[in-house]
Short mmCIF file of C-alpha atoms and ligand atoms in Angstrom, two decimals:
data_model
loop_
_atom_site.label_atom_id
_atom_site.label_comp_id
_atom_site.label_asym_id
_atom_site.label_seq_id
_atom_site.Cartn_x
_atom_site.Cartn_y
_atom_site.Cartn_z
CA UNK G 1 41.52 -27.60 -24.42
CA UNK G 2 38.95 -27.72 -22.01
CA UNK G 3 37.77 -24.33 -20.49
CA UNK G 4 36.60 -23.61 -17.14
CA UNK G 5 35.14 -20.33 -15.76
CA UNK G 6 35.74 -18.50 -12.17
CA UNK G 7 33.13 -16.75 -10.63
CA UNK G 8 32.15 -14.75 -7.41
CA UNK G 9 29.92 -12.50 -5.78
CA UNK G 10 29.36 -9.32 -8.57
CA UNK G 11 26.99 -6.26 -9.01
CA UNK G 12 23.45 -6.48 -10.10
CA UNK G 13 22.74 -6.08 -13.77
CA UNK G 14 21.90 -2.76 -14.80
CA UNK G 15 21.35 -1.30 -18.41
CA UNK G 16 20.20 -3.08 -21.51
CA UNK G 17 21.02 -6.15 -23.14
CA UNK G 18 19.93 -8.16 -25.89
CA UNK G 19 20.62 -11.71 -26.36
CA UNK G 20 21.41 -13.46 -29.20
CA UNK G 21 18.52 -14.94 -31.85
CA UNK G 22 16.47 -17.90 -31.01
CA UNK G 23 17.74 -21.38 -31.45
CA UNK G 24 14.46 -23.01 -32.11
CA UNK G 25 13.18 -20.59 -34.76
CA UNK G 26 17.07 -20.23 -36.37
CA UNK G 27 17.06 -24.14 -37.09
CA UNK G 28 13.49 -24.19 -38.92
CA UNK G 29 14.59 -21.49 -40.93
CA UNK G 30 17.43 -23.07 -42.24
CA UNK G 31 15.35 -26.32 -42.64
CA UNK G 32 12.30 -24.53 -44.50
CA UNK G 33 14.55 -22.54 -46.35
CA UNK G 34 16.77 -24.81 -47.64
CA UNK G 35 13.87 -26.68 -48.80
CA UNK G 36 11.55 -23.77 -50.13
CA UNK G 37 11.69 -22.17 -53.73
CA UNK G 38 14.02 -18.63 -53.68
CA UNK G 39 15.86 -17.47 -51.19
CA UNK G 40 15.18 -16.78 -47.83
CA UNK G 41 16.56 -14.28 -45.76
CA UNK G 42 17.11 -14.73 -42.13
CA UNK G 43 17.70 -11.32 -40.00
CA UNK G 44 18.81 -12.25 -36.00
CA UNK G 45 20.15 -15.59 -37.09
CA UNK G 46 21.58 -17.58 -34.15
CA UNK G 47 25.37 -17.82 -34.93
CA UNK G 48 25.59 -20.98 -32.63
CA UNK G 49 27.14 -24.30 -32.80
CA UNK G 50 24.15 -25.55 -32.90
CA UNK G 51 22.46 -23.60 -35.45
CA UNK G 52 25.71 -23.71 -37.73
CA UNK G 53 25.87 -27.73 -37.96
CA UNK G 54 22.46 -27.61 -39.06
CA UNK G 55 23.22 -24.91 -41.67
CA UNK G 56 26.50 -27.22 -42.21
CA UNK G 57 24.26 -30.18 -42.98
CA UNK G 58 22.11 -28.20 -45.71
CA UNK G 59 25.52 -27.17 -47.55
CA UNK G 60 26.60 -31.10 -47.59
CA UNK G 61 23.22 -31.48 -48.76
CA UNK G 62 23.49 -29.71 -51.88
CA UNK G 63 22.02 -26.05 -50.38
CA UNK G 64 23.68 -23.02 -50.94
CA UNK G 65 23.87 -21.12 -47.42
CA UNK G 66 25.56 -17.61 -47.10
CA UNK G 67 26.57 -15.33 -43.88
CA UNK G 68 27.21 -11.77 -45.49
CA UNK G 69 27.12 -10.38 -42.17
CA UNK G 70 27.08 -11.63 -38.67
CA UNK G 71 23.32 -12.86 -37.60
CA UNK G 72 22.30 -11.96 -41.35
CA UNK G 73 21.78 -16.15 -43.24
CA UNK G 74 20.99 -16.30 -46.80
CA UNK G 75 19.82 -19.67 -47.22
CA UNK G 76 19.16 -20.56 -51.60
CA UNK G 77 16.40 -23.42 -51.74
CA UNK G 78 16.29 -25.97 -53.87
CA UNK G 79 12.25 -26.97 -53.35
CA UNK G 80 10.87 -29.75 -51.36
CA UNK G 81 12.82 -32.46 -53.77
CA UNK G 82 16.13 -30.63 -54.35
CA UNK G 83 18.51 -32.40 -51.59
CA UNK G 84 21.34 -34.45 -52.95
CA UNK G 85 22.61 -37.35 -50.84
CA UNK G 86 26.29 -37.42 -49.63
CA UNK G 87 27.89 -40.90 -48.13
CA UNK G 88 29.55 -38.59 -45.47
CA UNK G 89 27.97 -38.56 -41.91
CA UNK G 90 26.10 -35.53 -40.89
CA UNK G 91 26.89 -34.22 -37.72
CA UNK G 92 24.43 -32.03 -35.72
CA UNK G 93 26.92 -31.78 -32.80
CA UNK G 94 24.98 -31.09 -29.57
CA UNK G 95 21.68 -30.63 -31.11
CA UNK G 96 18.69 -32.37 -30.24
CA UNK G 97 16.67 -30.03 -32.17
CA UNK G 98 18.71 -30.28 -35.31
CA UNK G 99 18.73 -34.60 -35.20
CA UNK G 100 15.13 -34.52 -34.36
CA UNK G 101 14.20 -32.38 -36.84
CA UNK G 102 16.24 -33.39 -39.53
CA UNK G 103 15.28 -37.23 -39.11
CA UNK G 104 11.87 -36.28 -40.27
CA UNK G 105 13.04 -34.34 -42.91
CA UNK G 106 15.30 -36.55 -44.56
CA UNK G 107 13.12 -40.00 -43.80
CA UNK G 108 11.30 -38.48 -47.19
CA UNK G 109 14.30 -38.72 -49.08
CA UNK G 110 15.67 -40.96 -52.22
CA UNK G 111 18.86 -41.26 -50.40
CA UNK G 112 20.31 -42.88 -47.38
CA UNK G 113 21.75 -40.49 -44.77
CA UNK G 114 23.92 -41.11 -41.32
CA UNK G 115 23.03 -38.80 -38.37
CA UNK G 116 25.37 -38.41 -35.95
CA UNK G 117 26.18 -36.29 -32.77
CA UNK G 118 28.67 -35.35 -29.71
CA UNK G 119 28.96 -38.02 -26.77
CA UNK G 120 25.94 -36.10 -24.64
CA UNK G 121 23.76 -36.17 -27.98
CA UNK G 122 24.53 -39.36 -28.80
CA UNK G 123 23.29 -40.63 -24.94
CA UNK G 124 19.94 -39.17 -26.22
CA UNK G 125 16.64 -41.07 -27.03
CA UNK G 126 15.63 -41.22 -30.56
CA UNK G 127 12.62 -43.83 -30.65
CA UNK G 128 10.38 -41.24 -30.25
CA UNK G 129 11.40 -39.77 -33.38
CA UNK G 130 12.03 -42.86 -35.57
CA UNK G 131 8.66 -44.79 -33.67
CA UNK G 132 5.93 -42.55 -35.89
CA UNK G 133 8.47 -41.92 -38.78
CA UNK G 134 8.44 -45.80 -39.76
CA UNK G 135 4.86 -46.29 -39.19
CA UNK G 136 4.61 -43.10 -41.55
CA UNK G 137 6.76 -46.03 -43.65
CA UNK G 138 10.14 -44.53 -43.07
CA UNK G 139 13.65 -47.17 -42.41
CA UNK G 140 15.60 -46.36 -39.88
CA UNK G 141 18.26 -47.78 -37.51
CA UNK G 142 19.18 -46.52 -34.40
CA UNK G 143 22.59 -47.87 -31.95
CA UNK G 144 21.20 -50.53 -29.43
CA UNK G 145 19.51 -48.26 -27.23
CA UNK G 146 17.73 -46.26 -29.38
CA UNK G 147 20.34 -43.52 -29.37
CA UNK G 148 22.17 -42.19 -32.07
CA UNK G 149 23.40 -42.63 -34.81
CA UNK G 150 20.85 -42.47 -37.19
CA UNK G 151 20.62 -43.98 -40.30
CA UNK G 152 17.84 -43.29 -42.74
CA UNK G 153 17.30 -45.37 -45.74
CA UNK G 154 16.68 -43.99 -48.97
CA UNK G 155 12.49 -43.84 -48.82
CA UNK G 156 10.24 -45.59 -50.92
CA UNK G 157 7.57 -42.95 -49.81
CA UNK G 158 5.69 -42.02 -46.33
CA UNK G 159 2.46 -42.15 -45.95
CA UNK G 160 0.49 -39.48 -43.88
CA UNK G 161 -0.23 -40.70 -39.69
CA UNK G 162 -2.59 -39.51 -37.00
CA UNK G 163 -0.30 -39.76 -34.09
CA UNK G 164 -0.80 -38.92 -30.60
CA UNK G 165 2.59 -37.68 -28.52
CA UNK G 166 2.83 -39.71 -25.88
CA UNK G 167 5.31 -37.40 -24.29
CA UNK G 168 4.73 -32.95 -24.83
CA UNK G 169 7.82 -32.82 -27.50
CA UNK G 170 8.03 -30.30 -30.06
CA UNK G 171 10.77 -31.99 -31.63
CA UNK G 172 8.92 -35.15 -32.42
CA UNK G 173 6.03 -32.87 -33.47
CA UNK G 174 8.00 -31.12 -35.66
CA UNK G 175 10.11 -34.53 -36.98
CA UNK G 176 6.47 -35.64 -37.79
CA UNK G 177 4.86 -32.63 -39.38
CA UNK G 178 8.44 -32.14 -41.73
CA UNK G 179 8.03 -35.78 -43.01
CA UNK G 180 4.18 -35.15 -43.63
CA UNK G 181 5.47 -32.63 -46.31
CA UNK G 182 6.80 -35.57 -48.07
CA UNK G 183 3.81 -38.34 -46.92
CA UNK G 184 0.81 -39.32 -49.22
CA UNK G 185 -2.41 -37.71 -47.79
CA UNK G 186 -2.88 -36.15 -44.66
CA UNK G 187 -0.91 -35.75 -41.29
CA UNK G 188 -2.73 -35.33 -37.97
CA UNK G 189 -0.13 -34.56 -34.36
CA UNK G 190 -2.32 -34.74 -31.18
CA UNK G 191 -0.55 -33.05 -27.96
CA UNK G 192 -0.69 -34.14 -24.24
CA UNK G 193 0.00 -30.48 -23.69
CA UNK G 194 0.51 -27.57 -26.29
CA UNK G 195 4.49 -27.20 -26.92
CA UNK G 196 6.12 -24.49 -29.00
CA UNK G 197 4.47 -24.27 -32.41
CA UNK G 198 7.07 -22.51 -34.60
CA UNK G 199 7.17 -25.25 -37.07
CA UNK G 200 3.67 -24.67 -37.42
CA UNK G 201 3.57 -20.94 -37.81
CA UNK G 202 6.99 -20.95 -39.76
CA UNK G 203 5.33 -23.61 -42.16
CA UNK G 204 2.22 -20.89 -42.73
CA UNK G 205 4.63 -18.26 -43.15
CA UNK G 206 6.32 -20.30 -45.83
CA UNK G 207 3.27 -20.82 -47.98
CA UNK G 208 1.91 -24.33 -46.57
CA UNK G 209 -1.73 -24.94 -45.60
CA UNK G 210 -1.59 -26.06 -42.27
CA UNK G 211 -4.22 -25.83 -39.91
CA UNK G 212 -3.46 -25.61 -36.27
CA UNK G 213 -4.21 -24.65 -33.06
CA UNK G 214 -2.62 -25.38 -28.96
CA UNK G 215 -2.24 -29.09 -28.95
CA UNK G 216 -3.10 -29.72 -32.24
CA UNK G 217 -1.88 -29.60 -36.03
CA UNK G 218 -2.34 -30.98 -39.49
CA UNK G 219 -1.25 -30.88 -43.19
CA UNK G 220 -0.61 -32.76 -46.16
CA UNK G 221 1.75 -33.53 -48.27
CA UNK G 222 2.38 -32.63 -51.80
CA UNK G 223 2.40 -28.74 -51.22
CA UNK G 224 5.17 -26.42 -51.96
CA UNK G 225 7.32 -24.04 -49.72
CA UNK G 226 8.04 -20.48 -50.95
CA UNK G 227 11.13 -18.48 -49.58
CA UNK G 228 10.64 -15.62 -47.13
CA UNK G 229 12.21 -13.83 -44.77
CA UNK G 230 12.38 -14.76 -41.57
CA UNK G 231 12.95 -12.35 -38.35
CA UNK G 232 14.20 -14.40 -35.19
CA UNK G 233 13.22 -12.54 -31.99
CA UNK G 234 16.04 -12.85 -29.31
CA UNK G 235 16.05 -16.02 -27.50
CA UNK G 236 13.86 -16.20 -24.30
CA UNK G 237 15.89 -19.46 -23.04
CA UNK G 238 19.13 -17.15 -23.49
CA UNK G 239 17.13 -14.21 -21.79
CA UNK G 240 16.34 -16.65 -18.96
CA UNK G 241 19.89 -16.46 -17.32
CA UNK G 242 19.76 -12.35 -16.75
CA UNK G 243 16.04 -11.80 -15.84
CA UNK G 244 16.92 -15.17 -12.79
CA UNK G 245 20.17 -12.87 -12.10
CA UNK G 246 18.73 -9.24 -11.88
CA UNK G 247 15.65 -11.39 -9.83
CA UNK G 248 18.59 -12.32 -7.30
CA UNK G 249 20.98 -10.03 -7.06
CA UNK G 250 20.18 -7.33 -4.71
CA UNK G 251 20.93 -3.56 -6.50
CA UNK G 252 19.36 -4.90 -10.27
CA UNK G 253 17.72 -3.05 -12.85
CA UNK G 254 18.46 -4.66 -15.94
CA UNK G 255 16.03 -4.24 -19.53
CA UNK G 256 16.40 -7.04 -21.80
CA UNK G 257 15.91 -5.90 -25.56
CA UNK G 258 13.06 -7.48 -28.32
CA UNK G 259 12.88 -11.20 -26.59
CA UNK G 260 10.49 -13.31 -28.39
CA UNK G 261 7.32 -13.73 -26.03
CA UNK G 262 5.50 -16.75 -27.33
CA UNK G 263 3.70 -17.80 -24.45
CA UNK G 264 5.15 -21.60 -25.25
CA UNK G 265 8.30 -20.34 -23.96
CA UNK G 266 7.83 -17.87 -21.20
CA UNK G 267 6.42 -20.15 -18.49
CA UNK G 268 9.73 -19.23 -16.68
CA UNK G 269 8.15 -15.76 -16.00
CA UNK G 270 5.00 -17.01 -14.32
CA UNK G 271 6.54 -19.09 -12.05
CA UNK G 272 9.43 -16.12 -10.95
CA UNK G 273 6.07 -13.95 -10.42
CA UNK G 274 4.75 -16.13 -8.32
CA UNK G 275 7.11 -16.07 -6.06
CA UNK G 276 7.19 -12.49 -5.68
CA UNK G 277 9.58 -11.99 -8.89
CA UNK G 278 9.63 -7.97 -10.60
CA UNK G 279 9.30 -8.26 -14.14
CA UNK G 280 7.61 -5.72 -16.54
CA UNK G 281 6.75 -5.96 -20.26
CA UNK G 282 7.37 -3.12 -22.26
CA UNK G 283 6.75 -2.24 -26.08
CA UNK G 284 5.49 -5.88 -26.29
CA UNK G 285 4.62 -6.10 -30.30
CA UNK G 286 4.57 -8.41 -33.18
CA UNK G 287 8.02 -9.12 -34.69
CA UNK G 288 7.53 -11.27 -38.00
CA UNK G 289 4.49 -13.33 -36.59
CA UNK G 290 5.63 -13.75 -33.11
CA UNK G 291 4.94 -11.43 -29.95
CA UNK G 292 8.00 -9.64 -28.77
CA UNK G 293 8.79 -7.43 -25.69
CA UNK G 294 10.99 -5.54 -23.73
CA UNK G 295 11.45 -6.93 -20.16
CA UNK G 296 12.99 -5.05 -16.99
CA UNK G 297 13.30 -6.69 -14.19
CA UNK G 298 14.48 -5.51 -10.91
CA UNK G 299 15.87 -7.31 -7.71
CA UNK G 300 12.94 -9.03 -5.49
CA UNK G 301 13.09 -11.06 -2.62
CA UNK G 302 11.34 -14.52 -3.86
CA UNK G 303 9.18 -17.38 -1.79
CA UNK G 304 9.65 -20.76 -2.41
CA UNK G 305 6.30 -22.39 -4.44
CA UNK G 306 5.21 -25.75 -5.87
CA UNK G 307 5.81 -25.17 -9.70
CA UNK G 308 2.30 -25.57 -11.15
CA UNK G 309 2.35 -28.84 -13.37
CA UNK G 310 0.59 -27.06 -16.57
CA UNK G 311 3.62 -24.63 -16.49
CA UNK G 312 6.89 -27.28 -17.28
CA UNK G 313 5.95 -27.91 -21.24
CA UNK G 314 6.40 -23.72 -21.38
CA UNK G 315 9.63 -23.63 -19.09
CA UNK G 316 11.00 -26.62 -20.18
CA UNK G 317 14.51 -25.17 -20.84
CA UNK G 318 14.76 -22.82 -17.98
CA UNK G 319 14.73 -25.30 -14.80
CA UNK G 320 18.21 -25.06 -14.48
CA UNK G 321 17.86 -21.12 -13.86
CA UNK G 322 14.76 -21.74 -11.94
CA UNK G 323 16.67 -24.19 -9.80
CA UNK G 324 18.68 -21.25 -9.40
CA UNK G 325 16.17 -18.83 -8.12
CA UNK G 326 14.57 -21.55 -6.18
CA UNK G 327 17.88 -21.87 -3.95
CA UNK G 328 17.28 -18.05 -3.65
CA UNK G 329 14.18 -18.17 -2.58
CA UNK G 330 12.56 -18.45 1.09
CA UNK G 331 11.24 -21.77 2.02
CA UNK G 332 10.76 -24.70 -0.35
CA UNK G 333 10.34 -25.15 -4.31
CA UNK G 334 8.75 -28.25 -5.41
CA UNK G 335 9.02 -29.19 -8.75
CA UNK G 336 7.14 -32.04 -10.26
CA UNK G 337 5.82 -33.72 -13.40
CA UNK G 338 9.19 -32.56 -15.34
CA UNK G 339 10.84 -35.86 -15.70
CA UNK G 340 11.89 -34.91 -19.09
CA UNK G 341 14.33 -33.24 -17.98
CA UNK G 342 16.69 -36.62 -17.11
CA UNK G 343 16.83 -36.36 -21.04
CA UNK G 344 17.52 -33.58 -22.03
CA UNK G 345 21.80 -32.14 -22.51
CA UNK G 346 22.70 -33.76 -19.37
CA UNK G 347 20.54 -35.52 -16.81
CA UNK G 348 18.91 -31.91 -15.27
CA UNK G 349 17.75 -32.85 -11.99
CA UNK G 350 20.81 -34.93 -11.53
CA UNK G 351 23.40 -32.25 -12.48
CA UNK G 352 21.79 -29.36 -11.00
CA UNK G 353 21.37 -31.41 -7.56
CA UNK G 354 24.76 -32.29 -7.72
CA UNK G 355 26.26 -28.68 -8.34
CA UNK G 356 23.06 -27.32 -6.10
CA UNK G 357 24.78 -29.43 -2.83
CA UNK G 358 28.24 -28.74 -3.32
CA UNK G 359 27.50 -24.91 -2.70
CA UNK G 360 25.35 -25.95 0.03
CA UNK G 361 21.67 -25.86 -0.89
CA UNK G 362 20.00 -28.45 0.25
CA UNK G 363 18.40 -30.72 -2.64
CA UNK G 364 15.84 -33.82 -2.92
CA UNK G 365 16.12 -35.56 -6.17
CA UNK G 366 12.34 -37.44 -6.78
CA UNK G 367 12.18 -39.32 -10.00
CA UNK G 368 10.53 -36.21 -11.63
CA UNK G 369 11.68 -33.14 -10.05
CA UNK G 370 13.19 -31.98 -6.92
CA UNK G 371 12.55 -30.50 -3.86
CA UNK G 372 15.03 -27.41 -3.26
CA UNK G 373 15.17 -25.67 0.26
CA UNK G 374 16.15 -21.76 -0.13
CA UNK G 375 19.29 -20.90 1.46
CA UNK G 376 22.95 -19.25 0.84
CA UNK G 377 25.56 -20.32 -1.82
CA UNK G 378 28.64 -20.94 -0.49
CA UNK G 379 32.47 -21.86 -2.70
CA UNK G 380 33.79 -24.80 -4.50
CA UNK G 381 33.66 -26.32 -8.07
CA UNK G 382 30.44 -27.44 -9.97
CA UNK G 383 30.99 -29.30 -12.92
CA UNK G 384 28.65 -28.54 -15.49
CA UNK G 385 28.34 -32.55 -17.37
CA UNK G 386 28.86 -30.48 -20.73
CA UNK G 387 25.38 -28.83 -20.23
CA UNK G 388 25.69 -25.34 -21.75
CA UNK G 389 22.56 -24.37 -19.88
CA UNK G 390 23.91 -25.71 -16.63
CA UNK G 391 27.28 -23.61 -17.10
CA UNK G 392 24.73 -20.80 -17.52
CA UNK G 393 23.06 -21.29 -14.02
CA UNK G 394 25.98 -21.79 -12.08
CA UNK G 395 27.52 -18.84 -13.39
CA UNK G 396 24.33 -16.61 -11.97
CA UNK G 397 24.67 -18.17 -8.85
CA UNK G 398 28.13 -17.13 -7.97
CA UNK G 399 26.95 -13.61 -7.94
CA UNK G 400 25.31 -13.94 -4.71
CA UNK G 401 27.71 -16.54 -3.48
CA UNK G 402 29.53 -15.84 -0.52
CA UNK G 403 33.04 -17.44 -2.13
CA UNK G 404 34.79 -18.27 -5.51
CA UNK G 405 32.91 -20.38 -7.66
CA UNK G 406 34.39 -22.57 -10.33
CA UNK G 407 32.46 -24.22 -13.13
CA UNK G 408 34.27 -26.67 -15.13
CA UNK G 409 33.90 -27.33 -18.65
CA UNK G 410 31.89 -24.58 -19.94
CA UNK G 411 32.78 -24.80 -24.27
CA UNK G 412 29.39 -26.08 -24.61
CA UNK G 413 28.21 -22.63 -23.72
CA UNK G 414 28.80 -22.14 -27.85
CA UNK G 415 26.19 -24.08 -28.96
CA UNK G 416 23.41 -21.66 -27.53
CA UNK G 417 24.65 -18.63 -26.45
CA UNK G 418 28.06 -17.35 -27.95
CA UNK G 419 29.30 -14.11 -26.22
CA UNK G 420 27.49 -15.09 -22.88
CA UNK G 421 30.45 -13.96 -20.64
CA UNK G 422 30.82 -11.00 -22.57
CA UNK G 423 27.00 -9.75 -22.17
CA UNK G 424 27.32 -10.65 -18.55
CA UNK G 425 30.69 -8.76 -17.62
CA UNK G 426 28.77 -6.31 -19.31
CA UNK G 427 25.77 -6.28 -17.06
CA UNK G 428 28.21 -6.28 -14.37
CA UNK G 429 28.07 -9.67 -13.54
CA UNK G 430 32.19 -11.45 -12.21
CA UNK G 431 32.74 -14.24 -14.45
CA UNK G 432 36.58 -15.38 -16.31
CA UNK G 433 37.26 -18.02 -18.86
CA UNK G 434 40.16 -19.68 -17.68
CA UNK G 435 42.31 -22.91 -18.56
CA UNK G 436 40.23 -26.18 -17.54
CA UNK G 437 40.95 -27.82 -14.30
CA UNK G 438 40.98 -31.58 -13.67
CA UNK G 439 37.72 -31.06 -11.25
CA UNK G 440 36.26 -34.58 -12.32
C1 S3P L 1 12.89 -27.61 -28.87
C2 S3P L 1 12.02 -28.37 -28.12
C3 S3P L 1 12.29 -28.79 -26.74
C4 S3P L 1 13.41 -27.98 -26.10
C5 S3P L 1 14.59 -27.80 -27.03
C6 S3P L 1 14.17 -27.11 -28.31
C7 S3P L 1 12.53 -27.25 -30.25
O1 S3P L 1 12.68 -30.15 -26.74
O2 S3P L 1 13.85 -28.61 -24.90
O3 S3P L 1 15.61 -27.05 -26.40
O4 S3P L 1 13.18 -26.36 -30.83
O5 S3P L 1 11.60 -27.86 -30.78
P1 S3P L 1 11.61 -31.35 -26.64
O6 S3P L 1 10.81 -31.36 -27.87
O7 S3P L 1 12.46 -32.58 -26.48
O8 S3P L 1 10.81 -31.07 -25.40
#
């Protein structure tokens, strides 16, 4: 049944939360895992939809995956050559991440495998994946448009590539880099502009010799991956949503607990300080290889800015909130260079203008970004295209709107960030689940 949520005008955050474990690192250590020697032990595992097809996957695979406790994921490798085929699809739900990833790691296989995903994943682009994976001598089909499904033939072996991204992707990075563990020889990926590098790191972690730095990384096959255990900071995309609403709503002092810091995530903060956003660091430290800290963040009034260019790769996931704080914000917002974005869970710049106008902000869509005038939310019913992240926004900006606030179809909410309206009623935020209305 589909679910909805009402929202309206609430208190600022204040206290401490802590959001649930990253998405990106909880995939690769399922992935890794699964295909390292021993058993790895995941601590702050994110219990999402997401994260649990991909675990699902590994189990149809052959890998034996346990959850003795919540967030705790015991994942039993079988080595880099352990995966048994199965003729039934695998289905990585909403996940971009998990597809992506998993194409490169299964082109390496003996055995043919079907990909397949929910109606907004299966809208997605997937040449850029399977483009380097069959020059690396991989066989795969794609539907007409390049979308899923997937479906890799059994390999007759990869050999290694030297491939430049044409777009700043980590996914296709890391598709490329998992099926240079299986290639012949060596396998070069050349960035446009650094992107998240826990494949990289987790890879070291996991006993691989990899050499890497921003922009650039390369390994080769033939190596073997020993279990570990793997500590998964909480999620700075997830964190996103409450340092935008203790930013906005007047009265907030809200600390968010241990969120991981990797400075190819947190772009989000540098734009909210410059326009005039109060966010400390506290007990920033090193959690299991990556830098954690403690953030508070108290109400400030914001200016509009032009979102530097250099910035999008490390916010790429938080212009939705941004979007948010821009319609906060006095004076104009420009965001540019970020047409990525029309890809990603929904159309980004299309949704959020969409939901954006019918509370009354006024919005310019331009083919890359958008131009977003500050100004007050007003009432009515945003529809959220399935877009967990979009739910996410919307429900931020009914606390400083000045009437109810419906978003419709929020289940996808799941897939990243289970117990979201819990933390937030928490924080003191106003936000119900209720029964789905026919708003589209
Ligand atoms: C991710 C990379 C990014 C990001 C996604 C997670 C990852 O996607 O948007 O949410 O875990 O590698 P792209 O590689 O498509 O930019």
């Amino acid at each position: 049944m589909r679910q909805d949520w009402r929202a309206a005008a609430g208190g600022g955050p204040r206290g401490t939360v802590r959001v649930p474990g990253d998405k990106s690192v909880s995939h690769r250590a399922v992935m890794l895992g699964a295909l390292a020697e021993g058993t790895t032990e995941i601590r702050g595992f994110l219990e999402g939809e997401d994260t649990r097809a991909t675990a699902r996957i590994f189990r149809q695979l052959g890998v034996r995956i346990e959850t003795p406790a919540p967030t705790l994921c015991m994942v039993h490798g079988v080595g880099l050559h352990g995966l048994r085929g199965t003729p039934d699809t695998l289905d990585c739900g909403n996940a971009g991440t998990g597809m992506r990833l998993l194409a490169g790691v299964l082109a390496g296989q003996a055995f043919d495998s079907v990909l397949i995903g929910d109606a907004s994943l299966t809208r997605r682009p997937m040449r850029r994946v399977t483009d380097p994976l069959t020059a690396m001598g991989a066989r795969i089909d794609t539907g007409p448009a390049g979308t899923p499904p997937l479906r890799l033939h059994a390999s007759s072996g990869l050999q290694g590539i030297d491939y430049r991204l044409p777009v700043a992707s980590a996914q296709v990075k890391s598709a490329v880099l998992l099926a240079g563990l299986y290639a012949q020889g060596e396998t070069v990926v050349r960035e446009p502009h650094p992107t998240r590098d826990y494949t990289e790191r987790m890879l070291a972690t996991f006993g691989w010799p990899i050499e890497y730095r921003p922009g650039f990384a390369r390994l080769r096959g033939g190596e073997r991956l020993v279990a570990t255990r793997v500590d998964v900071p909480a999620d700075f995309s997830s964190a996103a949503f409450f340092i935008v609403a203790a930013t906005v709503i007047p009265g907030s002092e809200l600390r968010l607990q241990a969120v991981g810091m990797n400075p190819r995530r947190t772009g989000l903060v540098q734009a909210l300080r410059l326009m005039g956003a109060d966010i400390r660091e506290e007990n920033a430290r090193d959690d299991g290889g990556e830098p954690v800290a403690d953030l508070v963040v108290r109400h400030a009034a914001l200016r509009g800015i032009d979102v530097p260019p250099a910035l999008v790769p490390d916010m790429i996931d938080e212009f939705p909130a941004l979007f948010i704080a821009a319609a906060c914000a006095q004076g104009r917002t420009v965001v540019r260079d970020a047409a990525e974005l029309r890809v990603k869970e929904s159309d980004r710049i299309a949704t959020m203008a969409m939901g954006l106008r019918t509370l009354g902000i006024a919005i310019e869509e331009t083919p890359d970004g958008a131009v977003i005038e500050g100004g007050r939310f007003g009432s009515g019913t945003v529809d959220s295209h399935d877009d967990h992240r979009i739910a996410m926004s919307f429900a931020v900006a009914a606390q400083v709107a000045d009437g109810e606030v419906r978003i419709a179809d929020i289940a996808n909410v799941a897939t990243s960030f289970p117990g979201f309206v819990g933390l937030a009623v928490q924080a003191g935020m106003t936000l119900t689940a209720v029964a789905g209305s026919d708003a589209r």
